[in-house]
Amino acid sequence: MAAAALLLTPLATAANFTNSSCTNIRAPTVPGATVLSISGAEVHNYSSRPLPPFFLDTVSGLNVCNVSVFLSHPGVNDNVLVQLFLPLTAWNGRFQATGGGGWATSFGEVQLSRAAAGNYAASRTDGGHPDDFYDPSSWALGPDGKPNIGLLTNYASRSLHDMAIVGKAVIQSFYGKEAAYSYWSGCSTGGREGLAEAQLFPDDFDGILAAAPTINWPSTITADEWPQVVMNNEGYFPSQCEYNAFIGAAVKTCDALDGVTDGVIGNLDACKFDPSILIGTSVPCPGGDIKITSQTTKIVQMILDGPKSARGQRLWYGLNPGTDFLITANTTISPTTGKAIGLPFQVPDAWIKLFLKADPTYDTATITYEQFRQLFRQAKSQYDAIIGINNPNLSAFKAAGGKMITWQGLADDIVFSEGTVSYYEQVQKATTGKRGDTQDFYRLFLAPGAGHCYPLAGPVPTDAFGPLVKWVEEGIAPDTLAAAGAPSAGGPPLGPSVSRILCPWPQVARYDGKGDTADAKSYKCAKSFK
Ligand SMILES: *[C@@H]1O[C@H](CO)[C@@H](O)[C@H](O)[C@H]1NC(C)=O
Ligand SMILES: *[C@@H]1O[C@H](CO)[C@@H](O)[C@H](O)[C@H]1NC(C)=O
Ligand SMILES: *[C@@H]1O[C@H](CO)[C@@H](O)[C@H](O)[C@H]1NC(C)=O
Ligand SMILES: *[C@@H]1O[C@H](CO)[C@@H](O)[C@H](O)[C@H]1NC(C)=O
Ligand SMILES: *[C@@H]1O[C@H](CO)[C@@H](O)[C@H](O)[C@H]1NC(C)=O
Ligand SMILES: *[C@@H]1O[C@H](CO)[C@@H](O)[C@H](O)[C@H]1NC(C)=O
């Protein structure tokens, strides 16, 4: 998410509160859990580091009461931290719970401090395991060698609800009054966590920002391994240089379909990209020219298609044309053989080894197509009920007055945009029985060319959280989200600095045909690009 998003929040009311002692906070009661300890200490002049590519800015000069609550669930043998940063001065009267990324239930103090710097009483939870984005091996298997369902359940949903309860109680104890409004903010795993709250604990939060959510985790994350399975089975490992030729060709084919030639594919529905047009082309690469063969184009086609059943039916989605291959289809040179080999993305690789095979030594490079299909089926049957987070019936959240925003990059290389759109369509049907009404409480914004929670060739929302607050507190629904490119800070390469509007799906941002294409003012929301 754009880091600024968490800071620029309109203040509806100046909060009136008094601090009680930070060292003497009342222990909360958490149903289904035992509170083991509670401690607080004032922290002055705190600064936090950036975490590219997700959080590019830093926070400094923060003065907060730092509260740590540890709790445990009977039978799970866990030790879960819920941490709060409570602004000592200028609290805005609101609560903001923050989510995580990858295998981490939270981003540690990185996102927490940003929320507190925006004058929110902020919280995060570690779910009872280290906040390691990539590597769950320290907690995935229990002492019996089986997947640790207790900790997976914490990560999936339980700890999020506990955090809501603890957060509200600690705020009441410290400030002597309840938070006027409670919010969730997260992207990726944090987006999935936000949707878990809306689905399972619809009264916890008034507003939820659930960006690029890893919902349908068993399908999405298993499918993230698919490009590696394809390369291993086809016996060829294209370099990123070759893959980039396909990105370039896809952009060339489909860029203008949205009315603007800017290196960003906005009209994916109309984009019919055939990788085989590159067969025979020579691509200049660092080690010399590489000729694109039909073997390479087959691999690319299969990655874009996504995994299929033995009968050729789609199991899950693939990468959109024009999307980066770097994360899920990365390759490297084997130090032992000197030959190219696949380099899997750690998040799905660990998922398969630990949660599906319960074997840290399992060699995912040996997975055949048939074995992959079995793993896919196993993932869904074993884990959809725990971490699918795909219940489209949000009636209870809607009835509680909740408002939710999801934004999703169309060049997201981890969470497939079609999965996010498909869920939203199901919500439209399941929640209201009528199309359209969903807009009253839940809006989806697609961001052309944007990556997974950060800008790539296309911009991301400059502030998706402020509009959520406005929707909750003033009843003003966001008809557009402002979006912009952002300066690179060691993150992925960025396109030209542009401003845009994002429109609530299924609307699109249509160019007026005459203004500056880099200026948001030249765009209006419309039914289609035509
Ligand atoms: C804050 O609350 C106190 C006690 O309820 C009241 O006396 C005071 O006027 C309030 N201040 C503001 C700025 O609202
Ligand atoms: C706060 O920390 C900054 C460094 O992060 C330092 O330069 C500054 O002097 C500190 N201010 C106080 C009041 O301690
Ligand atoms: C907050 O408290 C926890 C628990 O004592 C501690 O580990 C952490 O470093 C503290 N954070 C800051 C910023 O002092
Ligand atoms: C809260 O406590 C801090 C430090 O103890 C103090 O500086 C600040 O003025 C207090 N804020 C309010 C609103 O009472
Ligand atoms: C891709 O692989 C290269 C080694 O070939 C490695 O240096 C790089 O960090 C990897 N990139 C990602 C995003 O995993
Ligand atoms: C959706 O959820 C609501 C409230 O939780 C429930 O009353 C309703 O029956 C559900 N609808 C369907 C179609 O399951």
mmCIF file of C-alpha atoms in Angstrom, residues 271-516:
data_model
loop_
_atom_site.group_PDB
_atom_site.id
_atom_site.type_symbol
_atom_site.label_atom_id
_atom_site.label_comp_id
_atom_site.label_asym_id
_atom_site.label_seq_id
_atom_site.Cartn_x
_atom_site.Cartn_y
_atom_site.Cartn_z
ATOM 1 C CA CYS A 271 -6.581 -8.247 -24.293
ATOM 2 C CA LYS A 272 -5.995 -11.342 -26.397
ATOM 3 C CA PHE A 273 -2.274 -11.948 -26.177
ATOM 4 C CA ASP A 274 -0.805 -14.943 -27.976
ATOM 5 C CA PRO A 275 2.752 -15.666 -26.767
ATOM 6 C CA SER A 276 3.464 -17.730 -29.897
ATOM 7 C CA ILE A 277 3.810 -14.530 -31.939
ATOM 8 C CA LEU A 278 7.342 -14.397 -30.531
ATOM 9 C CA ILE A 279 8.478 -17.795 -31.848
ATOM 10 C CA GLY A 280 11.689 -17.328 -33.768
ATOM 11 C CA THR A 281 12.374 -13.838 -32.403
ATOM 12 C CA SER A 282 15.832 -13.080 -31.059
ATOM 13 C CA VAL A 283 15.978 -11.427 -27.669
ATOM 14 C CA PRO A 284 19.124 -9.535 -26.697
ATOM 15 C CA CYS A 285 20.126 -10.837 -23.259
ATOM 16 C CA PRO A 286 23.208 -10.311 -21.076
ATOM 17 C CA GLY A 287 24.800 -13.619 -22.118
ATOM 18 C CA GLY A 288 24.068 -13.102 -25.835
ATOM 19 C CA ASP A 289 20.972 -13.254 -28.031
ATOM 20 C CA ILE A 290 18.375 -15.888 -27.156
ATOM 21 C CA LYS A 291 16.016 -17.257 -29.798
ATOM 22 C CA ILE A 292 12.448 -17.748 -28.566
ATOM 23 C CA THR A 293 11.314 -21.299 -29.268
ATOM 24 C CA SER A 294 7.890 -22.930 -29.231
ATOM 25 C CA GLN A 295 8.971 -24.593 -25.969
ATOM 26 C CA THR A 296 9.348 -21.162 -24.348
ATOM 27 C CA THR A 297 6.054 -19.838 -25.683
ATOM 28 C CA LYS A 298 4.275 -22.975 -24.442
ATOM 29 C CA ILE A 299 5.666 -22.358 -20.962
ATOM 30 C CA VAL A 300 4.530 -18.733 -21.021
ATOM 31 C CA GLN A 301 1.075 -19.704 -22.286
ATOM 32 C CA MET A 302 0.673 -22.278 -19.502
ATOM 33 C CA ILE A 303 1.738 -19.742 -16.864
ATOM 34 C CA LEU A 304 -0.782 -17.192 -18.174
ATOM 35 C CA ASP A 305 -3.508 -19.860 -18.333
ATOM 36 C CA GLY A 306 -2.943 -21.072 -14.769
ATOM 37 C CA PRO A 307 -3.267 -24.680 -13.634
ATOM 38 C CA LYS A 308 -5.867 -26.917 -15.274
ATOM 39 C CA SER A 309 -7.532 -30.213 -14.483
ATOM 40 C CA ALA A 310 -6.645 -33.356 -16.445
ATOM 41 C CA ARG A 311 -9.651 -32.564 -18.662
ATOM 42 C CA GLY A 312 -8.373 -29.079 -19.325
ATOM 43 C CA GLN A 313 -10.709 -27.186 -17.026
ATOM 44 C CA ARG A 314 -9.285 -24.239 -15.161
ATOM 45 C CA LEU A 315 -8.338 -25.026 -11.553
ATOM 46 C CA TRP A 316 -7.229 -21.505 -10.761
ATOM 47 C CA TYR A 317 -6.115 -18.293 -12.424
ATOM 48 C CA GLY A 318 -2.784 -17.414 -14.003
ATOM 49 C CA LEU A 319 -0.768 -14.238 -14.402
ATOM 50 C CA ASN A 320 -2.403 -11.470 -16.393
ATOM 51 C CA PRO A 321 -0.618 -10.605 -19.657
ATOM 52 C CA GLY A 322 1.988 -7.927 -18.965
ATOM 53 C CA THR A 323 2.590 -9.049 -15.382
ATOM 54 C CA ASP A 324 6.043 -9.658 -13.954
ATOM 55 C CA PHE A 325 7.363 -13.239 -13.911
ATOM 56 C CA LEU A 326 10.063 -12.426 -11.380
ATOM 57 C CA ILE A 327 8.425 -13.677 -8.201
ATOM 58 C CA THR A 328 6.740 -16.939 -9.209
ATOM 59 C CA ALA A 329 8.751 -17.894 -12.321
ATOM 60 C CA ASN A 330 12.207 -16.912 -11.120
ATOM 61 C CA THR A 331 15.201 -19.005 -12.107
ATOM 62 C CA THR A 332 18.835 -19.165 -11.125
ATOM 63 C CA ILE A 333 22.009 -21.000 -12.104
ATOM 64 C CA SER A 334 22.664 -24.167 -10.152
ATOM 65 C CA PRO A 335 25.990 -23.853 -8.334
ATOM 66 C CA THR A 336 26.576 -27.592 -8.768
ATOM 67 C CA THR A 337 25.633 -28.144 -12.423
ATOM 68 C CA GLY A 338 26.014 -24.620 -13.822
ATOM 69 C CA LYS A 339 22.622 -25.076 -15.507
ATOM 70 C CA ALA A 340 19.492 -22.974 -15.148
ATOM 71 C CA ILE A 341 17.043 -24.215 -12.507
ATOM 72 C CA GLY A 342 13.815 -22.908 -11.060
ATOM 73 C CA LEU A 343 13.904 -20.701 -7.979
ATOM 74 C CA PRO A 344 10.483 -21.023 -6.328
ATOM 75 C CA PHE A 345 8.785 -18.213 -4.433
ATOM 76 C CA GLN A 346 9.274 -19.172 -0.787
ATOM 77 C CA VAL A 347 5.664 -18.603 0.322
ATOM 78 C CA PRO A 348 4.042 -21.332 -1.853
ATOM 79 C CA ASP A 349 7.105 -23.572 -1.673
ATOM 80 C CA ALA A 350 6.900 -23.663 2.131
ATOM 81 C CA TRP A 351 3.121 -24.141 1.941
ATOM 82 C CA ILE A 352 3.529 -27.290 -0.158
ATOM 83 C CA LYS A 353 6.446 -28.738 1.804
ATOM 84 C CA LEU A 354 5.129 -28.060 5.276
ATOM 85 C CA PHE A 355 1.342 -27.830 5.151
ATOM 86 C CA LEU A 356 0.601 -30.208 2.266
ATOM 87 C CA LYS A 357 3.442 -32.751 2.504
ATOM 88 C CA ALA A 358 4.419 -32.232 6.179
ATOM 89 C CA ASP A 359 7.975 -32.874 5.005
ATOM 90 C CA PRO A 360 10.567 -30.072 5.098
ATOM 91 C CA THR A 361 12.847 -32.125 2.828
ATOM 92 C CA TYR A 362 10.203 -32.652 0.120
ATOM 93 C CA ASP A 363 11.651 -31.648 -3.254
ATOM 94 C CA THR A 364 9.073 -29.479 -4.990
ATOM 95 C CA ALA A 365 11.142 -29.599 -8.202
ATOM 96 C CA THR A 366 9.942 -33.200 -8.685
ATOM 97 C CA ILE A 367 6.207 -32.354 -8.779
ATOM 98 C CA THR A 368 4.574 -33.780 -11.922
ATOM 99 C CA TYR A 369 1.435 -32.270 -13.467
ATOM 100 C CA GLU A 370 -0.701 -35.054 -12.002
ATOM 101 C CA GLN A 371 0.894 -34.611 -8.579
ATOM 102 C CA PHE A 372 0.277 -30.890 -8.798
ATOM 103 C CA ARG A 373 -3.412 -31.489 -9.463
ATOM 104 C CA GLN A 374 -3.532 -33.797 -6.450
ATOM 105 C CA LEU A 375 -1.811 -31.187 -4.289
ATOM 106 C CA PHE A 376 -4.295 -28.602 -5.479
ATOM 107 C CA ARG A 377 -7.258 -30.815 -4.560
ATOM 108 C CA GLN A 378 -5.672 -31.706 -1.227
ATOM 109 C CA ALA A 379 -5.030 -28.048 -0.405
ATOM 110 C CA LYS A 380 -8.667 -27.174 -0.940
ATOM 111 C CA SER A 381 -10.185 -30.135 0.873
ATOM 112 C CA GLN A 382 -7.804 -29.952 3.823
ATOM 113 C CA TYR A 383 -7.602 -26.195 4.305
ATOM 114 C CA ASP A 384 -10.434 -24.252 2.627
ATOM 115 C CA ALA A 385 -12.495 -24.406 5.810
ATOM 116 C CA ILE A 386 -9.609 -22.952 7.829
ATOM 117 C CA ILE A 387 -7.969 -20.440 5.550
ATOM 118 C CA GLY A 388 -10.099 -20.219 2.400
ATOM 119 C CA ILE A 389 -11.701 -17.040 3.832
ATOM 120 C CA ASN A 390 -14.016 -17.139 0.842
ATOM 121 C CA ASN A 391 -17.513 -16.871 2.307
ATOM 122 C CA PRO A 392 -19.239 -14.362 0.036
ATOM 123 C CA ASN A 393 -22.165 -13.785 2.388
ATOM 124 C CA LEU A 394 -21.285 -10.466 4.008
ATOM 125 C CA SER A 395 -24.870 -9.743 5.064
ATOM 126 C CA ALA A 396 -23.971 -9.561 8.739
ATOM 127 C CA PHE A 397 -21.123 -7.109 8.114
ATOM 128 C CA LYS A 398 -23.430 -5.010 5.970
ATOM 129 C CA ALA A 399 -26.209 -5.138 8.569
ATOM 130 C CA ALA A 400 -23.745 -4.006 11.249
ATOM 131 C CA GLY A 401 -23.125 -0.900 9.154
ATOM 132 C CA GLY A 402 -19.625 -1.968 8.091
ATOM 133 C CA LYS A 403 -17.898 -0.428 5.073
ATOM 134 C CA MET A 404 -15.107 -2.080 3.136
ATOM 135 C CA ILE A 405 -12.702 -1.166 0.366
ATOM 136 C CA THR A 406 -10.568 -3.578 -1.647
ATOM 137 C CA TRP A 407 -8.093 -2.414 -4.226
ATOM 138 C CA GLN A 408 -6.246 -4.854 -6.432
ATOM 139 C CA GLY A 409 -3.374 -4.392 -8.883
ATOM 140 C CA LEU A 410 -4.012 -5.754 -12.366
ATOM 141 C CA ALA A 411 -0.310 -6.606 -12.641
ATOM 142 C CA ASP A 412 -0.245 -8.348 -9.266
ATOM 143 C CA ASP A 413 2.152 -11.292 -9.565
ATOM 144 C CA ILE A 414 1.071 -13.097 -6.373
ATOM 145 C CA VAL A 415 -2.678 -12.592 -5.953
ATOM 146 C CA PHE A 416 -4.474 -13.129 -9.256
ATOM 147 C CA SER A 417 -6.806 -10.217 -9.972
ATOM 148 C CA GLU A 418 -9.410 -12.551 -11.478
ATOM 149 C CA GLY A 419 -9.688 -14.316 -8.124
ATOM 150 C CA THR A 420 -10.420 -11.020 -6.382
ATOM 151 C CA VAL A 421 -13.001 -9.999 -8.998
ATOM 152 C CA SER A 422 -14.622 -13.430 -8.851
ATOM 153 C CA TYR A 423 -15.012 -13.177 -5.074
ATOM 154 C CA TYR A 424 -16.538 -9.728 -5.390
ATOM 155 C CA GLU A 425 -19.050 -11.049 -7.951
ATOM 156 C CA GLN A 426 -19.983 -13.807 -5.521
ATOM 157 C CA VAL A 427 -20.471 -11.219 -2.763
ATOM 158 C CA GLN A 428 -22.833 -9.334 -5.077
ATOM 159 C CA LYS A 429 -24.952 -12.452 -5.435
ATOM 160 C CA ALA A 430 -24.709 -13.872 -1.918
ATOM 161 C CA THR A 431 -25.059 -10.753 0.157
ATOM 162 C CA THR A 432 -27.976 -8.905 -1.297
ATOM 163 C CA GLY A 433 -29.582 -11.188 -3.849
ATOM 164 C CA LYS A 434 -29.462 -8.178 -6.159
ATOM 165 C CA ARG A 435 -26.572 -6.819 -8.152
ATOM 166 C CA GLY A 436 -25.522 -3.276 -7.427
ATOM 167 C CA ASP A 437 -26.465 -3.072 -3.763
ATOM 168 C CA THR A 438 -23.039 -4.307 -2.808
ATOM 169 C CA GLN A 439 -21.771 -0.837 -3.691
ATOM 170 C CA ASP A 440 -23.590 0.452 -0.604
ATOM 171 C CA PHE A 441 -21.057 -1.141 1.704
ATOM 172 C CA TYR A 442 -18.247 -2.773 -0.266
ATOM 173 C CA ARG A 443 -16.342 -1.366 -3.242
ATOM 174 C CA LEU A 444 -13.611 -2.957 -5.327
ATOM 175 C CA PHE A 445 -11.103 -0.800 -7.194
ATOM 176 C CA LEU A 446 -8.828 -2.330 -9.813
ATOM 177 C CA ALA A 447 -5.493 -0.613 -10.392
ATOM 178 C CA PRO A 448 -4.164 -1.158 -13.948
ATOM 179 C CA GLY A 449 -0.455 -1.936 -14.052
ATOM 180 C CA ALA A 450 -0.093 -1.969 -10.256
ATOM 181 C CA GLY A 451 1.725 -4.834 -8.573
ATOM 182 C CA HIS A 452 1.123 -6.681 -5.335
ATOM 183 C CA CYS A 453 0.369 -3.849 -2.876
ATOM 184 C CA TYR A 454 2.818 -1.506 -4.592
ATOM 185 C CA PRO A 455 3.072 0.455 -7.837
ATOM 186 C CA LEU A 456 4.821 -0.965 -10.885
ATOM 187 C CA ALA A 457 4.158 0.497 -14.330
ATOM 188 C CA GLY A 458 0.766 1.580 -13.013
ATOM 189 C CA PRO A 459 -0.029 3.690 -9.959
ATOM 190 C CA VAL A 460 -1.623 2.674 -6.679
ATOM 191 C CA PRO A 461 -4.075 4.563 -4.459
ATOM 192 C CA THR A 462 -2.403 7.473 -2.714
ATOM 193 C CA ASP A 463 -4.798 7.039 0.182
ATOM 194 C CA ALA A 464 -7.353 4.258 0.296
ATOM 195 C CA PHE A 465 -7.750 4.525 4.057
ATOM 196 C CA GLY A 466 -8.863 8.170 4.306
ATOM 197 C CA PRO A 467 -11.808 7.570 1.926
ATOM 198 C CA LEU A 468 -12.788 4.549 4.031
ATOM 199 C CA VAL A 469 -12.895 6.727 7.164
ATOM 200 C CA LYS A 470 -14.967 9.289 5.295
ATOM 201 C CA TRP A 471 -17.375 6.569 4.170
ATOM 202 C CA VAL A 472 -17.777 5.199 7.694
ATOM 203 C CA GLU A 473 -17.998 8.482 9.558
ATOM 204 C CA GLU A 474 -19.627 10.831 7.080
ATOM 205 C CA GLY A 475 -21.487 8.387 4.870
ATOM 206 C CA ILE A 476 -19.683 9.639 1.780
ATOM 207 C CA ALA A 477 -18.960 6.613 -0.391
ATOM 208 C CA PRO A 478 -15.786 6.769 -2.499
ATOM 209 C CA ASP A 479 -16.794 7.254 -6.142
ATOM 210 C CA THR A 480 -13.135 7.208 -7.123
ATOM 211 C CA LEU A 481 -9.786 6.609 -5.462
ATOM 212 C CA ALA A 482 -6.938 8.934 -6.333
ATOM 213 C CA ALA A 483 -3.891 7.040 -7.540
ATOM 214 C CA ALA A 484 -0.337 8.025 -8.351
ATOM 215 C CA GLY A 485 3.080 6.589 -9.048
ATOM 216 C CA ALA A 486 5.541 6.827 -6.212
ATOM 217 C CA PRO A 487 9.262 7.446 -5.967
ATOM 218 C CA SER A 488 11.275 4.244 -5.902
ATOM 219 C CA ALA A 489 13.089 3.472 -2.656
ATOM 220 C CA GLY A 490 14.839 0.253 -3.497
ATOM 221 C CA GLY A 491 11.552 -1.330 -4.495
ATOM 222 C CA PRO A 492 10.609 -2.599 -7.929
ATOM 223 C CA PRO A 493 11.111 -0.399 -10.979
ATOM 224 C CA LEU A 494 8.472 2.267 -11.373
ATOM 225 C CA GLY A 495 6.880 3.732 -14.427
ATOM 226 C CA PRO A 496 6.467 7.409 -15.193
ATOM 227 C CA SER A 497 5.058 9.603 -12.476
ATOM 228 C CA VAL A 498 1.368 9.817 -13.265
ATOM 229 C CA SER A 499 -1.860 10.558 -11.460
ATOM 230 C CA ARG A 500 -5.023 8.631 -12.167
ATOM 231 C CA ILE A 501 -8.404 7.829 -10.767
ATOM 232 C CA LEU A 502 -9.464 4.308 -9.931
ATOM 233 C CA CYS A 503 -13.152 3.528 -10.342
ATOM 234 C CA PRO A 504 -15.397 1.137 -8.444
ATOM 235 C CA TRP A 505 -15.541 -2.132 -10.369
ATOM 236 C CA PRO A 506 -17.140 -2.820 -12.832
ATOM 237 C CA GLN A 507 -16.581 0.787 -13.897
ATOM 238 C CA VAL A 508 -13.320 1.742 -15.569
ATOM 239 C CA ALA A 509 -11.378 5.003 -15.760
ATOM 240 C CA ARG A 510 -11.935 6.253 -19.330
ATOM 241 C CA TYR A 511 -9.639 8.810 -20.933
ATOM 242 C CA ASP A 512 -11.437 11.898 -22.279
ATOM 243 C CA GLY A 513 -9.427 11.696 -25.508
ATOM 244 C CA LYS A 514 -7.858 15.150 -25.265
ATOM 245 C CA GLY A 515 -6.283 15.955 -21.890
ATOM 246 C CA ASP A 516 -2.848 15.110 -20.514
#
